[in-house]
Short mmCIF file of C-alpha atoms and ligand atoms in Angstrom, two decimals:
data_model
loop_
_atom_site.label_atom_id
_atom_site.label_comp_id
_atom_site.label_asym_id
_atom_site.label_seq_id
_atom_site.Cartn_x
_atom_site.Cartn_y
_atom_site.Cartn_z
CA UNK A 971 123.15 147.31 157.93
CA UNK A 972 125.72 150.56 158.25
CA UNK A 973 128.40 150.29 161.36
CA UNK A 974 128.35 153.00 163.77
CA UNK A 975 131.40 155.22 163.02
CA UNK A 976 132.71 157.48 165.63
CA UNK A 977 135.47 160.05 165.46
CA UNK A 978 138.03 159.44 168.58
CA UNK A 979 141.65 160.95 168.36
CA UNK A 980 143.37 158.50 169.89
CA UNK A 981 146.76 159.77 170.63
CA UNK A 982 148.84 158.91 167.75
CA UNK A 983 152.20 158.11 170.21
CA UNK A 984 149.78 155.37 172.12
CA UNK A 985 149.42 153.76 168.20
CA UNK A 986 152.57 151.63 167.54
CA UNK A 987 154.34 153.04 164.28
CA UNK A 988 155.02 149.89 162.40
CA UNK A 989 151.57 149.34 162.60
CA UNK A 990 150.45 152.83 161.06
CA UNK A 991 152.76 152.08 158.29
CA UNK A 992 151.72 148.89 157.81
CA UNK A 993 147.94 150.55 157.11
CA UNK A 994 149.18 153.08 155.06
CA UNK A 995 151.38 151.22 152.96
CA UNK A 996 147.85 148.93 152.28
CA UNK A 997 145.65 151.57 151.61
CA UNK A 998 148.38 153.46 149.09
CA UNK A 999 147.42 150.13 147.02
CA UNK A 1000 144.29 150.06 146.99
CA UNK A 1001 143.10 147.61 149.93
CA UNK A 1002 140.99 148.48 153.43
CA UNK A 1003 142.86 148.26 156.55
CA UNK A 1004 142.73 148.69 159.75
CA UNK A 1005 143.48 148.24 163.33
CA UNK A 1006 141.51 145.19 165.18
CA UNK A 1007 140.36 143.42 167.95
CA UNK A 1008 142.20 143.52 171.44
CA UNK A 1009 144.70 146.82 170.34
CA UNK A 1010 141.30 149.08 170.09
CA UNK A 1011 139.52 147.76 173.19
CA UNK A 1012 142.22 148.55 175.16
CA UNK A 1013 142.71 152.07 173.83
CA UNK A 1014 139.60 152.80 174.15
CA UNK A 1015 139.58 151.33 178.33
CA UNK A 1016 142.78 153.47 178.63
CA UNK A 1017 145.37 150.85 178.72
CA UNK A 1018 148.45 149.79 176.94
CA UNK A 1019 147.78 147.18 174.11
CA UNK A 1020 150.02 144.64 174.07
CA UNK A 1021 150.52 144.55 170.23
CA UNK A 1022 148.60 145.54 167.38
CA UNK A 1023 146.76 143.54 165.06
CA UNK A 1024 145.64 144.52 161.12
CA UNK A 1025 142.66 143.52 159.05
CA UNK A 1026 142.58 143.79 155.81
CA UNK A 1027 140.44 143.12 152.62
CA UNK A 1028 144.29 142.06 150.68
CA UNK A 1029 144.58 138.70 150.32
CA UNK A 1030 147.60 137.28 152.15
CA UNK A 1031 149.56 136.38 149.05
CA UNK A 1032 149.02 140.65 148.13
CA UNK A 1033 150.17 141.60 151.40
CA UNK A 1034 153.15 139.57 151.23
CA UNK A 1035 154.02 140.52 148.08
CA UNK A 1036 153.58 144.15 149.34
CA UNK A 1037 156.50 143.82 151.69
CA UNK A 1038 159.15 142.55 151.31
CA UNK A 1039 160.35 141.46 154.74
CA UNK A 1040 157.02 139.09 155.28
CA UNK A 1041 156.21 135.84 155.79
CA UNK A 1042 152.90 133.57 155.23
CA UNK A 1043 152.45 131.51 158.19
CA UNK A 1044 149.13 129.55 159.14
CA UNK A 1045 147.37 126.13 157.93
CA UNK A 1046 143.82 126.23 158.67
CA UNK A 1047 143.77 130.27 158.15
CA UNK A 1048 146.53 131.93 156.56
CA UNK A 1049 148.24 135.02 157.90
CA UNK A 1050 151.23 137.44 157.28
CA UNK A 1051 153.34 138.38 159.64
CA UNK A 1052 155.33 141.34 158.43
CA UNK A 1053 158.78 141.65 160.44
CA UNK A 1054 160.54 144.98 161.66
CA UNK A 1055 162.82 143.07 163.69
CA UNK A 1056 164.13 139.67 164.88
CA UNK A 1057 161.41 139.87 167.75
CA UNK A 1058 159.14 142.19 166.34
CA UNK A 1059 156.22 141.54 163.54
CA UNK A 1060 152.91 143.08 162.83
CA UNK A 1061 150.30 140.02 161.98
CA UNK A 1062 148.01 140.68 159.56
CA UNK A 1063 144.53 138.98 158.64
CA UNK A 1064 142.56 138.77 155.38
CA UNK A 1065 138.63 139.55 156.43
CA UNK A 1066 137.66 136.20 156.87
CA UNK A 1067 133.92 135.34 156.64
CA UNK A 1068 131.82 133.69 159.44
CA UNK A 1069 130.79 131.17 157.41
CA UNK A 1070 131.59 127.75 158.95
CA UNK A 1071 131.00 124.00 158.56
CA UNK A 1072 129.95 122.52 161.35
CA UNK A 1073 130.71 118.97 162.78
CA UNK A 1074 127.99 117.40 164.50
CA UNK A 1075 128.89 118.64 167.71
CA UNK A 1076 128.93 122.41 166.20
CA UNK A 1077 133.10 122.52 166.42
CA UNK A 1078 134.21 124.31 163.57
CA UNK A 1079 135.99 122.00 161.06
CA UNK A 1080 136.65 124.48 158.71
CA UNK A 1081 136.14 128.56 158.77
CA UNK A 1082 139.10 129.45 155.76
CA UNK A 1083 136.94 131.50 153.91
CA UNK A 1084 137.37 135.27 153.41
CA UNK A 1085 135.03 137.85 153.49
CA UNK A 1086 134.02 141.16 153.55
CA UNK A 1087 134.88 143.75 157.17
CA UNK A 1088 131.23 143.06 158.32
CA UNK A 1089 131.22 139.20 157.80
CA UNK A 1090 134.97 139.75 159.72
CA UNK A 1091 133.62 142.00 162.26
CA UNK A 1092 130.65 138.94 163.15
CA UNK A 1093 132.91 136.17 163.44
CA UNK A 1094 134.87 137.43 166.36
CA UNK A 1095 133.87 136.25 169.67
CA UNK A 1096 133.22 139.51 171.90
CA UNK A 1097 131.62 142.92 171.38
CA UNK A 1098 134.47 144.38 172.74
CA UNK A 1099 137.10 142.42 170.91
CA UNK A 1100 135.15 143.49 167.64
CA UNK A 1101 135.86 146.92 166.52
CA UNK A 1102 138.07 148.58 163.63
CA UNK A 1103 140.14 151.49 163.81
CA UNK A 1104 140.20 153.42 160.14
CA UNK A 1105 143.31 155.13 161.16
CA UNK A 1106 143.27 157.91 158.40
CA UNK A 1107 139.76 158.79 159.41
CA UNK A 1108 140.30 158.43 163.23
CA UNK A 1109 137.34 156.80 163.38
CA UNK A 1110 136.17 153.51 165.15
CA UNK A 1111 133.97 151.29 162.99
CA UNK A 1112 131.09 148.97 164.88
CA UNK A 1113 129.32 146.77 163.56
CA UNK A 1114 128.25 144.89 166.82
CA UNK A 1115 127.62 147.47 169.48
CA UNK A 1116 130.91 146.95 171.08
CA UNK A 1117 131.28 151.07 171.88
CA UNK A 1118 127.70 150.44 173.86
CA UNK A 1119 129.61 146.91 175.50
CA UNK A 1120 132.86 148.88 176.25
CA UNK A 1121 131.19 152.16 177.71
CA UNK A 1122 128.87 149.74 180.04
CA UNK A 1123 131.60 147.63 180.59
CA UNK A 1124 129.90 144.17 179.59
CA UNK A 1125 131.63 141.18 178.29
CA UNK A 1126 128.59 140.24 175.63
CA UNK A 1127 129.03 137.47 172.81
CA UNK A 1128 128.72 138.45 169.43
CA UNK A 1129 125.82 136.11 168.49
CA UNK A 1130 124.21 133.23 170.58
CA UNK A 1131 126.70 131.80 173.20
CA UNK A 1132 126.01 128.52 173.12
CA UNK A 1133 126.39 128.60 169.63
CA UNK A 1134 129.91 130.54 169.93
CA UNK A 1135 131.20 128.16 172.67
CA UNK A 1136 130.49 125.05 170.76
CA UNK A 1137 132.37 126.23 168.06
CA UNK A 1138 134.93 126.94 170.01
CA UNK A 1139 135.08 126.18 173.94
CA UNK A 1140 138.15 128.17 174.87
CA UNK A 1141 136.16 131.00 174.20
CA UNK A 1142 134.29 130.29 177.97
CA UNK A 1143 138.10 131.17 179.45
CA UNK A 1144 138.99 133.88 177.20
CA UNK A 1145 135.28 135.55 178.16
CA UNK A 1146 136.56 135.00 182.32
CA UNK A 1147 140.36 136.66 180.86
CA UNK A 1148 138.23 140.01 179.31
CA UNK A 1149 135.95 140.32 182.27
CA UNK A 1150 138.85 140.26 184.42
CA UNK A 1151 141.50 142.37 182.57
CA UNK A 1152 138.66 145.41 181.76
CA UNK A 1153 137.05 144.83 185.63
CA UNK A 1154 133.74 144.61 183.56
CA UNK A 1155 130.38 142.47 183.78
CA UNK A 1156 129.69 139.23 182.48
CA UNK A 1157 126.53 139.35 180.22
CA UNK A 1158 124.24 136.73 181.88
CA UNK A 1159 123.50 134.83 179.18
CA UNK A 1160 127.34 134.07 178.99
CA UNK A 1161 127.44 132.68 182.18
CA UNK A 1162 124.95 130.87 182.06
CA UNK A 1163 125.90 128.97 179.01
CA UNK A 1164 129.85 128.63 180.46
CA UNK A 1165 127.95 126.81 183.10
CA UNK A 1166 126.42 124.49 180.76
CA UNK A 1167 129.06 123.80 178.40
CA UNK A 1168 132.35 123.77 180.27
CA UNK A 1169 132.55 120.26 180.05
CA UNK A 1170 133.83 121.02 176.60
CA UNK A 1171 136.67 122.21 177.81
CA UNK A 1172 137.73 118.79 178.06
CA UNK A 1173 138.14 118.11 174.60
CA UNK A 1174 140.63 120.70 173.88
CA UNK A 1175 144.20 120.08 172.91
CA UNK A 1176 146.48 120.38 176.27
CA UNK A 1177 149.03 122.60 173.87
CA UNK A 1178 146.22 125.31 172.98
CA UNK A 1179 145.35 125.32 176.46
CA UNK A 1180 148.86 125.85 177.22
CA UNK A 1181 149.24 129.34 175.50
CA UNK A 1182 146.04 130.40 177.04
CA UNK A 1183 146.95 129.80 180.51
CA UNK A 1184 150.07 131.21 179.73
CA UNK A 1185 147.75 134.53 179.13
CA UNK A 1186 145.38 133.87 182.08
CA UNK A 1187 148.11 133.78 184.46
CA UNK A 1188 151.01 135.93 183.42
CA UNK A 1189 149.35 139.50 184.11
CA UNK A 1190 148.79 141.90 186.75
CA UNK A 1191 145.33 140.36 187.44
CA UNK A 1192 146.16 136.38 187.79
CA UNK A 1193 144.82 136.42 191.28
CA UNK A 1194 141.71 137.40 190.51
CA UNK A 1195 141.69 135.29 187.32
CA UNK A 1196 141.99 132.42 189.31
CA UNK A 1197 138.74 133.68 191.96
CA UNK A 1198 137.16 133.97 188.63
CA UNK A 1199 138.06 130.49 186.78
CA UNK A 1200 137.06 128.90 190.34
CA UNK A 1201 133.17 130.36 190.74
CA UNK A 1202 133.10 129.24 186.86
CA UNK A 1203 133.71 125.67 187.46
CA UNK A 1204 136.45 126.50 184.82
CA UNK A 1205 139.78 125.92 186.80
CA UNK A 1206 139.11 122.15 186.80
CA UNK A 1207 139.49 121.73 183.18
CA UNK A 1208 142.79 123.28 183.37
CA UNK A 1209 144.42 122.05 186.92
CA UNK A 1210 141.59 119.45 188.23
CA UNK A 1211 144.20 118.34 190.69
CA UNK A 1212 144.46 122.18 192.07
CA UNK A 1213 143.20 123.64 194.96
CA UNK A 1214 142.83 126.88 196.28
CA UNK A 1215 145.10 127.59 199.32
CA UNK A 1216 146.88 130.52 201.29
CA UNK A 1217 149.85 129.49 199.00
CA UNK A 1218 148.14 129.90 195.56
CA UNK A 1219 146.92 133.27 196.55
CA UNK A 1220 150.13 134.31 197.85
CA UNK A 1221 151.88 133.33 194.75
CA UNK A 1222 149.22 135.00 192.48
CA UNK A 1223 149.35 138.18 194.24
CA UNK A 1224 152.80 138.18 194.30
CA UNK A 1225 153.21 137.53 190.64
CA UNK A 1226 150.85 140.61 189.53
CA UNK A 1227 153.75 142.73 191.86
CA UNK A 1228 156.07 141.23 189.93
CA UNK A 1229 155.20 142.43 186.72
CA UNK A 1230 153.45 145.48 187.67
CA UNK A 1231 157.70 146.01 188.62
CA UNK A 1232 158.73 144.89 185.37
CA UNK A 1233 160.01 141.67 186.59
CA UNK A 1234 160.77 138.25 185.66
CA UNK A 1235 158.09 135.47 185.77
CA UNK A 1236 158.11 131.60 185.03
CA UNK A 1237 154.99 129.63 184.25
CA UNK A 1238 157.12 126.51 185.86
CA UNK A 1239 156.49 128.57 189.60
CA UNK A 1240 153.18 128.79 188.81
CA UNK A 1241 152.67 125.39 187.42
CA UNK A 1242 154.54 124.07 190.52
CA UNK A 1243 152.81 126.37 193.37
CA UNK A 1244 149.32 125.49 191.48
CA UNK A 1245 150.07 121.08 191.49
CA UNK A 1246 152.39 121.41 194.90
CA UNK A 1247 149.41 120.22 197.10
CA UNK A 1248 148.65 117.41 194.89
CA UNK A 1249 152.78 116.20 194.78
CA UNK A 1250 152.33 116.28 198.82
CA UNK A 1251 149.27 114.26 198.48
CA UNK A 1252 150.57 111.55 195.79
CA UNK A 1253 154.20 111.73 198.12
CA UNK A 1254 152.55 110.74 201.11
CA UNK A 1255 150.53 107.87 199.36
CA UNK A 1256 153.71 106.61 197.83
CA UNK A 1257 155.64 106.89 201.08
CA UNK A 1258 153.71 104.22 202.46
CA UNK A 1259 155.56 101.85 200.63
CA UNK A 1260 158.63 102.78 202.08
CA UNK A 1261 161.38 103.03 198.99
CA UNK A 1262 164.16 106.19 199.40
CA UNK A 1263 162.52 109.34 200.06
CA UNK A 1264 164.63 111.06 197.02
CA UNK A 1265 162.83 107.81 194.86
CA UNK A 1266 159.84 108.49 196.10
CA UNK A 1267 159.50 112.34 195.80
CA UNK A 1268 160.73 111.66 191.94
CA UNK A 1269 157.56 109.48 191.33
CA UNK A 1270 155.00 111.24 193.24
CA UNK A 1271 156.39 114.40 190.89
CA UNK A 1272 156.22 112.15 187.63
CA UNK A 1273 152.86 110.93 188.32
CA UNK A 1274 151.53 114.78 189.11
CA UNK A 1275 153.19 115.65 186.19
CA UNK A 1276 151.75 113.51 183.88
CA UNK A 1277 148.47 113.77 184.94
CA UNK A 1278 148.56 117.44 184.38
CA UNK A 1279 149.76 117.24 180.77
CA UNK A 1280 146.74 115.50 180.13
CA UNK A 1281 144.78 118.42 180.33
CA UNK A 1282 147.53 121.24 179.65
CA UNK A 1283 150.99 120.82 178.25
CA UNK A 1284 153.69 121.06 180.04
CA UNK A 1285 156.69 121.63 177.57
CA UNK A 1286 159.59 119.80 179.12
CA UNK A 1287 161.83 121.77 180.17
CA UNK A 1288 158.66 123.35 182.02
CA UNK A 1289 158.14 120.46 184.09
CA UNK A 1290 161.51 119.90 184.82
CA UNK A 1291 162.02 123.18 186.74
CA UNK A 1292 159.03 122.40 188.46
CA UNK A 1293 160.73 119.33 189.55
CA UNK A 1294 163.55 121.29 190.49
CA UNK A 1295 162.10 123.53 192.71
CA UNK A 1296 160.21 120.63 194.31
CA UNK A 1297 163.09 118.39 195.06
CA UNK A 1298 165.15 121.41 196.41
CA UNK A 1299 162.22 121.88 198.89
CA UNK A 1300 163.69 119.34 201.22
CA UNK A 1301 167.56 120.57 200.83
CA UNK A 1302 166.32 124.23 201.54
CA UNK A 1303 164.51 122.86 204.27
CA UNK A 1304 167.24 120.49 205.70
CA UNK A 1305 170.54 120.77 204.37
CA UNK A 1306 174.00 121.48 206.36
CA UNK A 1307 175.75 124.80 206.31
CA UNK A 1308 178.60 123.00 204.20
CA UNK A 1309 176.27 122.24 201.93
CA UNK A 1310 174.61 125.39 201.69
CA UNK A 1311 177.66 127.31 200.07
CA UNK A 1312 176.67 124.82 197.47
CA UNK A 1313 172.88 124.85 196.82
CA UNK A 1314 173.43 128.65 196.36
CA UNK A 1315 175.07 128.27 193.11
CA UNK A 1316 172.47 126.16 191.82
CA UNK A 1317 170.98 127.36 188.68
CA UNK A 1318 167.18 126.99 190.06
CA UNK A 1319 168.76 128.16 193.86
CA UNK A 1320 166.55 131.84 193.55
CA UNK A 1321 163.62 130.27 192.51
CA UNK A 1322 162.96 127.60 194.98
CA UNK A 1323 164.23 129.80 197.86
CA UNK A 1324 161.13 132.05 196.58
CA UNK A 1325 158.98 129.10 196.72
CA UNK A 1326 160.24 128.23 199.82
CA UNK A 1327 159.18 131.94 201.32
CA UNK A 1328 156.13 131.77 199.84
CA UNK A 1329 155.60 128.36 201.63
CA UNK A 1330 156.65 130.09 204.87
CA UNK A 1331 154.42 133.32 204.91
CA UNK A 1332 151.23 131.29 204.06
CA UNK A 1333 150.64 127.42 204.26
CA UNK A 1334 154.34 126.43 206.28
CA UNK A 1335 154.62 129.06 208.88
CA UNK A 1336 157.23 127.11 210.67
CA UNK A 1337 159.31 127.36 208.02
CA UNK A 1338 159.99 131.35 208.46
CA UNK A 1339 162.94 130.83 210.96
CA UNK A 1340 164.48 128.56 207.67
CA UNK A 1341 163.73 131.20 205.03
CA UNK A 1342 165.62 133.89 207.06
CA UNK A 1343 168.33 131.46 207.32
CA UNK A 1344 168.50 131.69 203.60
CA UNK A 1345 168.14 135.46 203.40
CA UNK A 1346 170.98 136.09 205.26
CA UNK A 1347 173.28 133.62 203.99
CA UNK A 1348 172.59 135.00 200.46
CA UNK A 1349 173.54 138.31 201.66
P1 ATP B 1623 145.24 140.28 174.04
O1 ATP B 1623 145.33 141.69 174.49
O2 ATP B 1623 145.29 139.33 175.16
O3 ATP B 1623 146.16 139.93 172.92
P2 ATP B 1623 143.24 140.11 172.02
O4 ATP B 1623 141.82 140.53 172.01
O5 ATP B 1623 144.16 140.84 171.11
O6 ATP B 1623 143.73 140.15 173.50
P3 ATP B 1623 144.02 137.74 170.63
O7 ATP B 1623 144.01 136.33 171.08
O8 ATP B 1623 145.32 138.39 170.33
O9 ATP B 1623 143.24 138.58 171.73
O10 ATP B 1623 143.06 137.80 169.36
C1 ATP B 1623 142.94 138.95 168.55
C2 ATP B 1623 141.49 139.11 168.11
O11 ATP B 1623 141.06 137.98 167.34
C3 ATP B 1623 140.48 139.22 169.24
O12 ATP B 1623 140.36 140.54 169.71
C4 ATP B 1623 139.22 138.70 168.61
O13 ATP B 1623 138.61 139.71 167.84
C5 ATP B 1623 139.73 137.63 167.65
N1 ATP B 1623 139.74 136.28 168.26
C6 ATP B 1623 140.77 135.70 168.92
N2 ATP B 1623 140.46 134.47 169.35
C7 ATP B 1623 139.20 134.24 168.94
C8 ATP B 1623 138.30 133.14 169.07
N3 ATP B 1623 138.66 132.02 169.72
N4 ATP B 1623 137.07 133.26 168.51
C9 ATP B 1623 136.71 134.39 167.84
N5 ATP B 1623 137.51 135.46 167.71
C10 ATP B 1623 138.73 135.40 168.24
MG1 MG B 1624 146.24 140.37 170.71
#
């Protein structure tokens, strides 16, 4: 079966430099390259790709050899990542074949096997996350009807979902992510099948499902990533001790301002706005017993804390500025002028003051008089 190839000039500023070099360089030796995956879908939706991703039919050990300043990194599938600066790298992938043995329960044990661009171009999990860019022919190469997906603006699985999700559950989020970040449709049959095999969710390592929330969360979208992970029956694999309030939603809106404004964001806010109902919960069932209050918030945070990083990690200095901005809940809330000079300085002082507004304009209303108090003493 031929692809579908289809001239589009994208415009060659939008296409990140390193990366056309890195294609050239591969095809002046004699291998296929070309752009892949997420980089293409989102030129082709009109929006910024975040970086820029190569296939290739090289092997890794050619394309490392090919330049110099390169590294092989990868155990179960090995990649290159060629450097161009401290920070920066262009990864590239050998085709890699969708041939895969199966355990029992369909997860794939083993998929290191490379191929040729079509066999590459099937193993990936979404139309839309499936085409090639042959950069020297400006033309897009599909092989699974992703232009079709993209111009109706359907998330569809390449293949039988079911199939795709036991092989590899955290597909059922990054399916939610797509629909979300291209404001598209969810094929059915996708939905369908999260429903019926989310519970697989559970067996996924808490540090994988650390980077993806990471994703799900840190965009201009993570309120309505949330809605979405919610009417999926998804969220509770990730935060089963979260939910939704006036605060979350707050916090989620506000975040998308944030970096739609180029600022700063911390997964430890998020992390500690999304488990702060469930440390009030375990605090007042603690409480009973009457110990210190300081003791006691420490515990109830330890015990949320742990029982989160069952399902996703939580590295530790993570959940130790979510502790932070807990504990200085009750000082922002109560402490003496004296000791407010004080609390300013405190390395974690701007973030749980934000926390503490956020608190105030949704689920703590009361506590508006106290945030202005804060405002102006900062001022
Ligand atoms: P983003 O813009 O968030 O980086 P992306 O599509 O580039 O989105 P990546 O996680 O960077 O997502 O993956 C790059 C490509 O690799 C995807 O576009 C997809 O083709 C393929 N891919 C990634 N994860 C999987 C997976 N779990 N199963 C199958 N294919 C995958
Ligand atoms: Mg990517």
């Amino acid at each position: 079966m031929n692809p579908i190839r289809q001239t589009i000039h994208f415009d060659k500023k939008l296409i990140d430099k390193d990366a056309q070099k890195v294609v050239k360089t591969l095809n002046q030796v004699g291998h296929e390259a070309y752009l892949v995956g997420g980089c293409i879908r989102d030129l082709l939706v009109g929006q910024k790709p975040k970086d820029f991703d190569i296939a290739t039919s090289a092997t890794p050990e050619q394309v490392h050899k090919t330049f110099k300043r390169s590294r092989l990194i990868g155990k179960r599938f090995r990649l290159v990542h060629i450097m161009f600066s401290s920070r920066k790298y262009i990864e590239v992938a050998t085709f890699r074949s969708g041939k895969v043995k199966n355990t029992r329960n369909g997860a794939i044990l083993r998929d290191n096997f490379y191929g040729t661009l079509r066999e590459d171009a099937f193993r990936r999990d979404f139309s839309v996350n499936g085409l090639y860019y042959d950069i020297e022919k400006s033309q897009v190469i599909d092989y699974v009807d992703g232009l079709e997906a993209i111009n109706s603006s359907e998330i569809r699985m390449i293949g039988n979902p079911a199939e795709r999700f036991k092989e590899d559950p955290v597909r059922m989020i990054r399916a939610i992510r797509f629909k979300v970040k291209l404001d598209a449709k969810i094929d059915p049959k996708i939905s369908i099948s999260i429903t019926k095999h989310a519970y697989l969710l559970a067996n996924i390592p808490a540090a994988r499902l650390y980077d993806e929330c990471i994703k799900l969360f840190h965009n201009e979208k993570s309120f309505e990533v949330f809605e979405q992970l919610l009417k999926f029956g998804l969220l509770k694999y990730l935060f089963r001790q979260t939910k939704e309030t006036s605060f979350i939603n707050k916090t989620l809106i506000n975040t998308s301002k944030r970096i739609k404004n180029r600022k700063t964001v911390t997964p430890a806010f998020l992390f500690a706005v999304f488990l702060w109902g469930a440390q009030n919960k375990r605090f007042n069932e603690l409480n009973k017993k009457k110990k210190s209050r300081i003791l006691t918030m420490n515990q109830a945070s330890e015990d949320v804390i742990s029982k989160q990083t069952e399902q996703v990690l939580m590295p530790r200095w993570l959940s130790n500025r979510v502790k932070d901005i807990w504990l200085m809940q009750y000082q922002l809330e109560n402490c003496s002028q004296k000791k407010a000079k004080e609390l300013i300085a405190h390395p974690r002082f701007r973030m749980a003051y934000d926390f503490l507004v956020l608190r105030s304009e949704s689920i703590n209303p009361e506590l508006a008089e106290r945030a202005k108090y804060w405002n102006q003493l900062q001022h």
